[in-house]
Coordinates of C-alpha atoms in Angstrom, one line a residue:
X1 CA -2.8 -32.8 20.8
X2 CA -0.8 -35.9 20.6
X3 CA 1.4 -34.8 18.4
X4 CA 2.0 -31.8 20.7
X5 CA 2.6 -34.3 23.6
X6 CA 5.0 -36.5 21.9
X7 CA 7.2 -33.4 20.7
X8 CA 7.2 -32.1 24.5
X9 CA 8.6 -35.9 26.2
X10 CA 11.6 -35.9 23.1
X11 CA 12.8 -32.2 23.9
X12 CA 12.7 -33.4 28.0
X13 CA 14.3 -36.4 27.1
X14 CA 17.3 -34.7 24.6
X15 CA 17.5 -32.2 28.0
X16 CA 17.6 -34.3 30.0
X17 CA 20.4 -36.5 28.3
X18 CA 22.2 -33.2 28.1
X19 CA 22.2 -32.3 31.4
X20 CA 23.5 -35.9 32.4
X21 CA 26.2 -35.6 29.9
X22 CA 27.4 -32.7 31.4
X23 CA 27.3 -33.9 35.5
X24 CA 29.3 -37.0 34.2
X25 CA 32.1 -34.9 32.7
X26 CA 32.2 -32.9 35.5
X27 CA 32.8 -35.7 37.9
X28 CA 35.3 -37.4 35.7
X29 CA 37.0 -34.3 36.0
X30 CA 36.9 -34.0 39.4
X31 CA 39.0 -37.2 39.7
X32 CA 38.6 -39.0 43.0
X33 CA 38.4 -37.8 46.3
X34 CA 42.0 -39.5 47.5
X35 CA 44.0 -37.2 44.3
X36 CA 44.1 -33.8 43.6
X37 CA 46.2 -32.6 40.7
X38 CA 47.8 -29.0 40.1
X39 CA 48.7 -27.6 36.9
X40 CA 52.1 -25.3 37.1
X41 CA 53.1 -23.5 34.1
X42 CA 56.3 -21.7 33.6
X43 CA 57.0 -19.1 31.4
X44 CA 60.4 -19.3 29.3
X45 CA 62.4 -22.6 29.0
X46 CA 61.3 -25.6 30.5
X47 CA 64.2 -28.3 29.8
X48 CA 66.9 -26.4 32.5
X49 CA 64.4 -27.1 34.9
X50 CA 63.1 -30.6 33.7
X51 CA 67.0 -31.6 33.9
X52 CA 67.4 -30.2 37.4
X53 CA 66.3 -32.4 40.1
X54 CA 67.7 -29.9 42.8
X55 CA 64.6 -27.3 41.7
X56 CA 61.7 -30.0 41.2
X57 CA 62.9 -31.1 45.2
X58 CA 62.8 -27.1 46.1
X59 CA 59.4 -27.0 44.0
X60 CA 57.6 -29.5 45.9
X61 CA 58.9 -28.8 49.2
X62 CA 57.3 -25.3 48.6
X63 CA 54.1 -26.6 47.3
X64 CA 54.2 -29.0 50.4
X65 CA 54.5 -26.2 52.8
X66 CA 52.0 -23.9 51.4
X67 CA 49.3 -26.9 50.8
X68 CA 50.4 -27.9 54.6
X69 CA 51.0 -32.1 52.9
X70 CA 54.5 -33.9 53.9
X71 CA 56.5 -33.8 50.7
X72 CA 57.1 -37.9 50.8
X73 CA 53.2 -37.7 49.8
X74 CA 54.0 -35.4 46.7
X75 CA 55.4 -36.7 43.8
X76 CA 55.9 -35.1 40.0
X77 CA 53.8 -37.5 37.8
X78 CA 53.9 -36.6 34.9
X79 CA 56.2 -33.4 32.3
X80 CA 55.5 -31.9 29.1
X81 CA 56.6 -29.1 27.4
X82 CA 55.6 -25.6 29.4
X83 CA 54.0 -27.6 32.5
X84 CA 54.5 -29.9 35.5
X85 CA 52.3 -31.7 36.9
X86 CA 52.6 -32.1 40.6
X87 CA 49.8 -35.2 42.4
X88 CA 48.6 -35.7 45.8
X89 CA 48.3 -38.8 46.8
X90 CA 46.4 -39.9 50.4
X91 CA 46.3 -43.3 51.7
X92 CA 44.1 -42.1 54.4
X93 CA 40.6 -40.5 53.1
X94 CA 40.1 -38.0 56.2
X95 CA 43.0 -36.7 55.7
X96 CA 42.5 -36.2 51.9
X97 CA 38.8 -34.6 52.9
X98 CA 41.0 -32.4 54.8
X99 CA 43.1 -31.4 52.6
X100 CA 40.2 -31.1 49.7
X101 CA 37.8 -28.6 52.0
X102 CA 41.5 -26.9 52.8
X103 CA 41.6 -25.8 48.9
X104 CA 37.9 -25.6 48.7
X105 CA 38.5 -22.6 51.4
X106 CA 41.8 -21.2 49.9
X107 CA 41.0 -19.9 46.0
X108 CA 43.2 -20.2 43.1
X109 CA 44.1 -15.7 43.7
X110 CA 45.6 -16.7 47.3
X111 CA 47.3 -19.6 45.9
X112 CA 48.8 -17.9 42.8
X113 CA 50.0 -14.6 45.3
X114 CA 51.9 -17.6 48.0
X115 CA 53.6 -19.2 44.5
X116 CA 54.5 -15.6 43.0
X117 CA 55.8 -14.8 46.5
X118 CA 59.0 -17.3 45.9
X119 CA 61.9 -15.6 45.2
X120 CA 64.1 -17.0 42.1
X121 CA 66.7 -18.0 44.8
X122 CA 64.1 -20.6 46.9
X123 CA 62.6 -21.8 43.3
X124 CA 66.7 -22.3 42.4
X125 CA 68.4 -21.2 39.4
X126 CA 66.6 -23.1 36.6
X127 CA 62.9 -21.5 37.1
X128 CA 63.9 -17.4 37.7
X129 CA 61.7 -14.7 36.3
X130 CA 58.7 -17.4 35.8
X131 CA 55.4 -17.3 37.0
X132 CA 53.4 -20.3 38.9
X133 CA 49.5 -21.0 38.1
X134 CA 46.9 -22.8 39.9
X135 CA 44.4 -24.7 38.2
X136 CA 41.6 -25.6 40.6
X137 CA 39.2 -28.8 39.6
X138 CA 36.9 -28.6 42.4
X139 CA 33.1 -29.1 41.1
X140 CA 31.2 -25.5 41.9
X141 CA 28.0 -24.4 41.9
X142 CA 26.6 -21.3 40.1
X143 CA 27.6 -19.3 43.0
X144 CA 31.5 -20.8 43.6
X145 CA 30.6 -22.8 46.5
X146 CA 32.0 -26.5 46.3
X147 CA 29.6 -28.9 45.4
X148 CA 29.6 -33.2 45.8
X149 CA 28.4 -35.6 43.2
X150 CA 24.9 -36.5 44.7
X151 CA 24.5 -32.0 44.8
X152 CA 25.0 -32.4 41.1
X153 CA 23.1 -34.9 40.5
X154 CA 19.9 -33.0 42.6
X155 CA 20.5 -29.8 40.9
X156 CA 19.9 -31.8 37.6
X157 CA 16.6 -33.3 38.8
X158 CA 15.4 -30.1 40.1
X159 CA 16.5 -28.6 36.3
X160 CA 14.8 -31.2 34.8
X161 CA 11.7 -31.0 36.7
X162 CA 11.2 -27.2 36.4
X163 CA 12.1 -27.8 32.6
X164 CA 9.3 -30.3 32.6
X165 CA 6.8 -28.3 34.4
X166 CA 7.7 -25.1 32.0
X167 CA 7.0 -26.9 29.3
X168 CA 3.8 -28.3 31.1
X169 CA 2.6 -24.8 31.6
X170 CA 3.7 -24.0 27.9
X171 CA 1.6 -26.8 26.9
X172 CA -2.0 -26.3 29.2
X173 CA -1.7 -22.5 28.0
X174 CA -1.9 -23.5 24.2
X175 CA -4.3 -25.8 25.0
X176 CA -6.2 -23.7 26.3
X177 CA -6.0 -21.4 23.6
X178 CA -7.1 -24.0 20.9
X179 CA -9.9 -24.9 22.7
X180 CA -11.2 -21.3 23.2
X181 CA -10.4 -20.8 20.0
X182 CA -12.6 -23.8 18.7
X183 CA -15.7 -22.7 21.3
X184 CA -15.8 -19.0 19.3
X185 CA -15.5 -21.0 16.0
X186 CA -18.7 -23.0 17.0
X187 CA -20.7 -19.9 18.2
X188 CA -19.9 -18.5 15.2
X189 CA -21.2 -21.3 13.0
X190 CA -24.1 -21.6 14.7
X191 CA -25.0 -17.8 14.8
X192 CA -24.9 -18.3 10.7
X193 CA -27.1 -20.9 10.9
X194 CA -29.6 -19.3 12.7
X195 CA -29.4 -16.5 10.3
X196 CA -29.6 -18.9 7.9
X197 CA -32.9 -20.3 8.8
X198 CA -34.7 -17.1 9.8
X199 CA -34.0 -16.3 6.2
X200 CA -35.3 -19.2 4.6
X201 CA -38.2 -18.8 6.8
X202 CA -38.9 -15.3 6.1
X203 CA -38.7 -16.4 2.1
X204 CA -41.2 -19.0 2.4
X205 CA -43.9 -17.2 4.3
X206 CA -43.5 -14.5 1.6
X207 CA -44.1 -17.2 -1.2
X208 CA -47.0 -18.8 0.4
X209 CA -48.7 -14.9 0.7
X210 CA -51.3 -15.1 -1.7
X211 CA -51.6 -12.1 -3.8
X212 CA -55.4 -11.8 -3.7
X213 CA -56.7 -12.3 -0.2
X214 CA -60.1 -15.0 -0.6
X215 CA -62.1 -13.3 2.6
X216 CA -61.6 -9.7 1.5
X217 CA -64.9 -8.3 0.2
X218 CA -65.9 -8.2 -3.6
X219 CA -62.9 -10.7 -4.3
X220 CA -62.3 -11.5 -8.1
X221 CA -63.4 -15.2 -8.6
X222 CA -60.9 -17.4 -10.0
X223 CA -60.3 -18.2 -13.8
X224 CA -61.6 -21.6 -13.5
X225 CA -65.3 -20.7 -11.9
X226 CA -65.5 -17.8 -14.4
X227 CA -64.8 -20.0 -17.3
X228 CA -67.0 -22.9 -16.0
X229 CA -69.6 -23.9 -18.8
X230 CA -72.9 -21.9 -19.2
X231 CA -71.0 -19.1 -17.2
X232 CA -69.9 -16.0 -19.0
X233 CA -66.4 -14.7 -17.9
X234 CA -66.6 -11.7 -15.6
X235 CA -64.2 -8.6 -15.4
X236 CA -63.2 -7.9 -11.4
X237 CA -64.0 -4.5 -10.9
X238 CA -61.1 -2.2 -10.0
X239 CA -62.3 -1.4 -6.3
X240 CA -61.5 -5.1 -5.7
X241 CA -58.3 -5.2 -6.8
X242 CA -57.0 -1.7 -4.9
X243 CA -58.5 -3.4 -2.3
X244 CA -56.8 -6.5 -2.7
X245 CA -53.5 -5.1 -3.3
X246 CA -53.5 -2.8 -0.2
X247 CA -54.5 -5.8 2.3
X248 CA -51.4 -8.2 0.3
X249 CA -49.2 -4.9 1.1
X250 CA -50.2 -4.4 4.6
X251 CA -49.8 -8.3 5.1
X252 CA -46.1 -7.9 4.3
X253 CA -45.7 -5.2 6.1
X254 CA -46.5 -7.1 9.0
X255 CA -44.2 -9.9 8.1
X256 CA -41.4 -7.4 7.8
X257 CA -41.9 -6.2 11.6
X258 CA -42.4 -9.5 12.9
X259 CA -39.3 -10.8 11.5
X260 CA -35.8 -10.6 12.5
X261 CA -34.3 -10.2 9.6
X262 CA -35.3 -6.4 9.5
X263 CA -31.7 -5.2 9.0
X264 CA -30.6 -1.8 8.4
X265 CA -30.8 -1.9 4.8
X266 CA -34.3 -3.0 4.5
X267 CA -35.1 0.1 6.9
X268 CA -33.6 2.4 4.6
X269 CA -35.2 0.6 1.1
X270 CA -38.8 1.3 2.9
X271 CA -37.8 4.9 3.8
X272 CA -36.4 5.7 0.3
X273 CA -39.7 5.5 -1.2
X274 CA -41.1 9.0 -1.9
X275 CA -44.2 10.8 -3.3
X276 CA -43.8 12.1 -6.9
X277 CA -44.2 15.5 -5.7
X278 CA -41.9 15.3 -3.0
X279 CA -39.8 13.2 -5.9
X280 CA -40.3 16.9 -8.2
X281 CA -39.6 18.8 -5.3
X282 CA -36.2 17.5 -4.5
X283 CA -35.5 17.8 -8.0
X284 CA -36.1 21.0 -8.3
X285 CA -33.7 21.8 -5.3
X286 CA -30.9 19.6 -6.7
X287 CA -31.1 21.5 -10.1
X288 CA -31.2 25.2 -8.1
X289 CA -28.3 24.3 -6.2
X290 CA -26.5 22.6 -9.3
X291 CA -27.2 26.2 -10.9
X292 CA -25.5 27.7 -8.0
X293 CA -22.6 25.6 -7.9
X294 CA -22.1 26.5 -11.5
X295 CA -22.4 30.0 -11.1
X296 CA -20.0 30.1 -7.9
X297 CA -17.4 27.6 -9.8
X298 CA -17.7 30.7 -12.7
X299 CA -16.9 33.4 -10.2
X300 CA -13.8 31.8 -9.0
X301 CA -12.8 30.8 -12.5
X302 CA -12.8 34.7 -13.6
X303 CA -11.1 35.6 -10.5
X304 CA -8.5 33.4 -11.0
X305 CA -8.1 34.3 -14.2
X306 CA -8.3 38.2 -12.9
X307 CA -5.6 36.7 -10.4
X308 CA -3.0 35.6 -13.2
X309 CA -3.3 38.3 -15.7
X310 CA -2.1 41.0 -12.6
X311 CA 0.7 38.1 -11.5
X312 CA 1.6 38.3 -15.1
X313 CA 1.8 42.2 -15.1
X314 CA 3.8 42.1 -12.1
X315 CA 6.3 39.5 -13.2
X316 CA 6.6 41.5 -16.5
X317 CA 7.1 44.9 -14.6
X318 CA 10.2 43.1 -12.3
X319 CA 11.7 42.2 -15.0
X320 CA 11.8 45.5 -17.1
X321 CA 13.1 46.9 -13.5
X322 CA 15.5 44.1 -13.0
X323 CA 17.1 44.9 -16.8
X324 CA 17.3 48.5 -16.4
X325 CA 18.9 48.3 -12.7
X326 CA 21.2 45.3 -14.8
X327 CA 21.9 48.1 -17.7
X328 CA 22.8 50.8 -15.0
X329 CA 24.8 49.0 -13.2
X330 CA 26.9 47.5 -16.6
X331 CA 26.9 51.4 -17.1
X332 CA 28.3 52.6 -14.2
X333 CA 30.8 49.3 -14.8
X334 CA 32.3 50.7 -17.9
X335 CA 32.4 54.4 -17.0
X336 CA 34.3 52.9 -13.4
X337 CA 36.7 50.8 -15.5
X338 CA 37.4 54.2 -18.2
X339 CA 38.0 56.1 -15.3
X340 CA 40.4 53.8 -13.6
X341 CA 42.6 52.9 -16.8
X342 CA 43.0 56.6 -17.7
X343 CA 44.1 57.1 -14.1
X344 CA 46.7 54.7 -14.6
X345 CA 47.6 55.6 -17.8
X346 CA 48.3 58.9 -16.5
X347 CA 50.4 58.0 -13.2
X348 CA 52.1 55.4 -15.4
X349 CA 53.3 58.6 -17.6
X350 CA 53.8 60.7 -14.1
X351 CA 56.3 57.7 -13.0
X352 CA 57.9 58.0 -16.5
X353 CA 58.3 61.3 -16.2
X354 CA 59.8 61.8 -12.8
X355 CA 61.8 58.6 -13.9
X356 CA 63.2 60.2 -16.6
X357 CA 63.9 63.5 -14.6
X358 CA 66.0 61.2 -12.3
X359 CA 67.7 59.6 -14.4
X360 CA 68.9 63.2 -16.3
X361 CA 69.4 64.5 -12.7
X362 CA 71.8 61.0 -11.8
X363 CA 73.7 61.2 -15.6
X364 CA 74.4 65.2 -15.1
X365 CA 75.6 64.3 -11.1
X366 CA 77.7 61.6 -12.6
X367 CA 79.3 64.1 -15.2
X368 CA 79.6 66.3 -12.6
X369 CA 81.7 63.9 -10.4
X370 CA 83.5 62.5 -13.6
X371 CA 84.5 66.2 -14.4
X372 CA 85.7 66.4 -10.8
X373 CA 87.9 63.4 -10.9
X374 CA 89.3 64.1 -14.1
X375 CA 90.3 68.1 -12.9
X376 CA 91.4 66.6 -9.7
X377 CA 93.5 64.1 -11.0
X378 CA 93.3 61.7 -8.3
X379 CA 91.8 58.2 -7.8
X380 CA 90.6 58.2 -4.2
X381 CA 88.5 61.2 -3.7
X382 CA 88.6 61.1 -0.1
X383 CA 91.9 62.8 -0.1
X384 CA 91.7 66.5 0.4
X385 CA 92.4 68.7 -2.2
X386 CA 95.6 70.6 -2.6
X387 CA 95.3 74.7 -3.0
X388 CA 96.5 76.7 -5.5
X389 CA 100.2 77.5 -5.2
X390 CA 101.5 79.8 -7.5
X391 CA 98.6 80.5 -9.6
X392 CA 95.3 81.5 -7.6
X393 CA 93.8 80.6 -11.2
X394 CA 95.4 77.5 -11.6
X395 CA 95.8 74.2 -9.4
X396 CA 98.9 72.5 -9.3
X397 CA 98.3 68.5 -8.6
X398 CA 101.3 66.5 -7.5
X399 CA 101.8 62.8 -9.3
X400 CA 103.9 60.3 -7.6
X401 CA 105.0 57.5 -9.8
X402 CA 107.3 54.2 -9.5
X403 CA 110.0 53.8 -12.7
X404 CA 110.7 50.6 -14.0
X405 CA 114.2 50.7 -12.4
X406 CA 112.9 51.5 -9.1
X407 CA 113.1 54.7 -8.9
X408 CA 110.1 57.2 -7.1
X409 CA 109.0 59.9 -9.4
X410 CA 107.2 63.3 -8.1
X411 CA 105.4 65.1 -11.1
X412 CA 103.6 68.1 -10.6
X413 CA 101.1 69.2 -13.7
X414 CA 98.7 71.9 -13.4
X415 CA 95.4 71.3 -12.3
X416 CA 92.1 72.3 -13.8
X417 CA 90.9 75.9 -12.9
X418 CA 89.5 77.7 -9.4
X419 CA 86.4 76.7 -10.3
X420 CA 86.5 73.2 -11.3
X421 CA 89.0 72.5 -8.1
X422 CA 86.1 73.9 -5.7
X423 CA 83.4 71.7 -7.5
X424 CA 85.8 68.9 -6.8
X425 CA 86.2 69.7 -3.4
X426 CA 82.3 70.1 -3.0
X427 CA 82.0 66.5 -4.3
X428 CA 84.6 65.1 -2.1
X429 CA 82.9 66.3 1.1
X430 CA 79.8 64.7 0.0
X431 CA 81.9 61.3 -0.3
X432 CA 83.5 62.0 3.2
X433 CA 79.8 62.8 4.7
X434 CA 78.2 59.7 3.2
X435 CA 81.0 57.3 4.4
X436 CA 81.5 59.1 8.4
X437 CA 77.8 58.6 8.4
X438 CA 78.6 54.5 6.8
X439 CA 81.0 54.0 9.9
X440 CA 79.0 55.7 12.4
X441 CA 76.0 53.1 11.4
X442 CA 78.5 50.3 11.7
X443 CA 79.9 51.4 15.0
X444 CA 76.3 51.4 16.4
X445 CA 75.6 47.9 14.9
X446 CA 78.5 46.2 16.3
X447 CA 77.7 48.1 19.7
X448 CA 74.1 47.0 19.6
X449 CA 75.7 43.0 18.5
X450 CA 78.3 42.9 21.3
X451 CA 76.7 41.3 24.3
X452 CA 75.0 38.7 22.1
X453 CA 78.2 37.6 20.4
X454 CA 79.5 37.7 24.2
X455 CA 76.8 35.4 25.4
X456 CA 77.2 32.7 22.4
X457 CA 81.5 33.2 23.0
X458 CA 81.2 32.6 26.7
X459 CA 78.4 29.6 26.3
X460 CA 80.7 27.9 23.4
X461 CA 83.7 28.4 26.3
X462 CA 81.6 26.7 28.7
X463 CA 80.4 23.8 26.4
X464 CA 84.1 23.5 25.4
X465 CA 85.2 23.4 28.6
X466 CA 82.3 20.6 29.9
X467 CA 83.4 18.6 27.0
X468 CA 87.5 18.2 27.7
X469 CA 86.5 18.0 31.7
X470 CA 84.6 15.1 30.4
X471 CA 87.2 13.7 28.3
X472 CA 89.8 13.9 31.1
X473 CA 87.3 11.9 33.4
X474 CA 86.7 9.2 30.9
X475 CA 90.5 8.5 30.3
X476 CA 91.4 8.7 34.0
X477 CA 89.1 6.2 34.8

């Protein structure tokens, strides 16, 4: 319990040191009541403004007028690099109470927004595009409100004491606890030692029970008078010593009914002891129920063994089944695959055939034509063919040739016969049919084609033109 005591006054005492620790810092930084420092930080460079006296004047003339302080009492105290430092210093300490509950009322948001409110042009040249901030040291309590030094120092008593009394509380409940604790550890004890002592009891009245009772009738004399001199020894008859053993066993009996220590398991040890008959008896049932259990455990054996042999006929029947659907279906796979490579085989030699057919068909057209070239003696078979002029049998075909010299040579040489010239012709109105029917397509083509290749022409005439109307406005500016 001491131990516990001296514990709880060093954690009050390290809280309580903590808590002081922090109210001092706060009030040294706080500062006193007559001087209230701002911290302004600039982002960007600092030395064109550190160097220009003009903007630090503008500066504190606008922090003059928004704090509502002359600017004589305003005075830069102190640069370093990203910051200024601008103190206010009042002689007179109402007026500095004044101006302290003034920024007590106005937060660091409304002061920030009146600094970022100056234009670049009021702040001067050296400080545009940078932003103002406001740090307020103002002590506050938990819920922003200002707070004074003797505030602080109350709030850290009340702390302390409802630290103290927690910890009080803490203390009386585990108190409490132990001694509870140590009041059902003592009923305990002494519940065993009253146990204890009935059972000791109970074994010494049983010792002092004398097994031979000396007021029960015809009582067997003791060893010593029957073996006293001039006495014969006697044999105690066996009435007596039934009827001594049945008063000692009632006398117990009564002990064990008077006495507390009659538990549940000396209840059941006095009503476990049986008759021999009833003893027979209940054997006799346990072994006709034994019997039974063995002759129901050997009905479920067969039928579980009737049980697997038919699983085992059934498993061998599925998979007989499952092999001869498996040798169908392999069957029916090969016969499927026969059929389908003789089918191919056979449109394979189709295609050869009616391949080869064409081809005979194309070499005898192409003879055909070649025959017909060659009868008609020309190059361009386009050109109609010339008739017969003398000779209805014959063909005349007229050859125009260039000499070496310069000269124009005309040549006529007989043509093939009738027959070959109108084979000739036939072939050259195929060629006229087949390239009328080439132009026609290409007419219809470049018909189809012409408003497209209009569209892109115009849109490249119009981009063309955008770009040298651009051009021209470019170099007459």
């Amino acid at each position: 319990m001491a131990g516990i005591i001296v514990v709880a006054l060093i954690v009050a005492c390290v809280v309580f040191g903590w808590q002081c620790r922090r109210g001092l810092r706060r009030i040294k930084a706080a500062g006193p009541p007559t001087e209230r420092d701002m911290d302004i930080g600039f982002r960007g460079e600092f030395e064109a403004f550190k160097n220009d006296k003009a903007a630090q004047k503008l500066l504190v003339e606008k922090v003059a007028a928004i704090g509502g302080i002359a600017p004589h009492r305003i005075r830069i105290q102190k640069m370093r690099a990203g910051s200024i430092i601008v103190t206010l210093r009042m002689s007179d300490p109402r007026k500095a109470a004044a101006i302290e509950d003034g920024f007590a009322v106005t937060s660091a948001a409304d002061f920030q927004k009146h600094l970022l409110a100056m234009t670049p042009a009021e702040l001067g040249k050296a400080i545009e595009q940078r932003v103002l901030i406001h740090r307020d040291m103002t002590m506050r309590d938990a819920f922003g409100n200002p707070i004074s030094t003797t505030q602080l120092l109350a709030d850290i008593l009340l702390n302390l004491g409802n630290l103290v009394g927690s910890m009080g509380v803490h203390i009386l409940k585990a108190t409490a606890r132990m001694l509870v604790g140590i009041v059902m550890f003592s009923i305990e004890c002494l519940q065993f030692y009253w146990v204890l002592c009935r059972t000791r009891s109970k074994q010494t009245a049983r010792a002092r029970i004398k097994p031979y009772v000396a007021s029960a009738p015809l009582a067997e004399p003791s060893k010593l008078d029957s073996m006293r001199p001039g006495l014969p020894m006697k044999r105690a008859s066996t009435q007596s010593i039934l009827s001594a053993r049945s008063t000692s066993s009632r006398r117990e009996e009564e002990l064990d009914k008077q006495s507390l220590w009659a538990t549940a398991s000396t209840k059941f040890e006095h009503q476990t002891v049986m008759h021999k008959a009833f003893q027979k008896s209940a054997f006799s049932i346990l072994g006709v129920a034994r019997e039974e259990a063995r002759r129901r455990e050997a009905e479920e054996m067969a039928r579980l063994e009737a049980e697997e042999q038919l699983r085992y006929e059934a498993e061998q029947k599925e998979k007989a089944a499952r092999a001869a659907e498996e040798e169908r279906q392999r069957i029916e796979a090969e016969a499927k695959a026969k059929a389908e490579a003789e089918e191919r085989a056979r449109r394979e030699a189709q295609e050869r055939e009616d391949a080869d057919t064409a081809e005979v068909e194309r070499l005898a057209m192409l003879e055909q034509k070649i025959i017909a070239d060659r009868m008609a003696g020309r190059r361009n078979m386009a050109d109609p063919v010339q008739g017969p002029l003398r000779d209805p049998e014959r063909v005349v075909s007229l050859e125009v040739m260039t000499s070496s010299k310069g000269k124009v040579l005309a040549i006529a040489r007989p043509g093939p016969r009738l027959k070959e010239h109108d084979a000739a012709k036939k072939v050259q109105a195929e060629v006229r049919v087949k390239n009328a029917k080439a132009e026609k397509k290409k007419r219809e083509k470049e018909k189809a084609e012409k408003p497209a290749k209009d569209k892109r022409e115009k849109d490249a005439a119009t981009t063309l033109q955008a770009g040298a109307r651009s051009k021209k406005a470019k170099v007459q500016k």
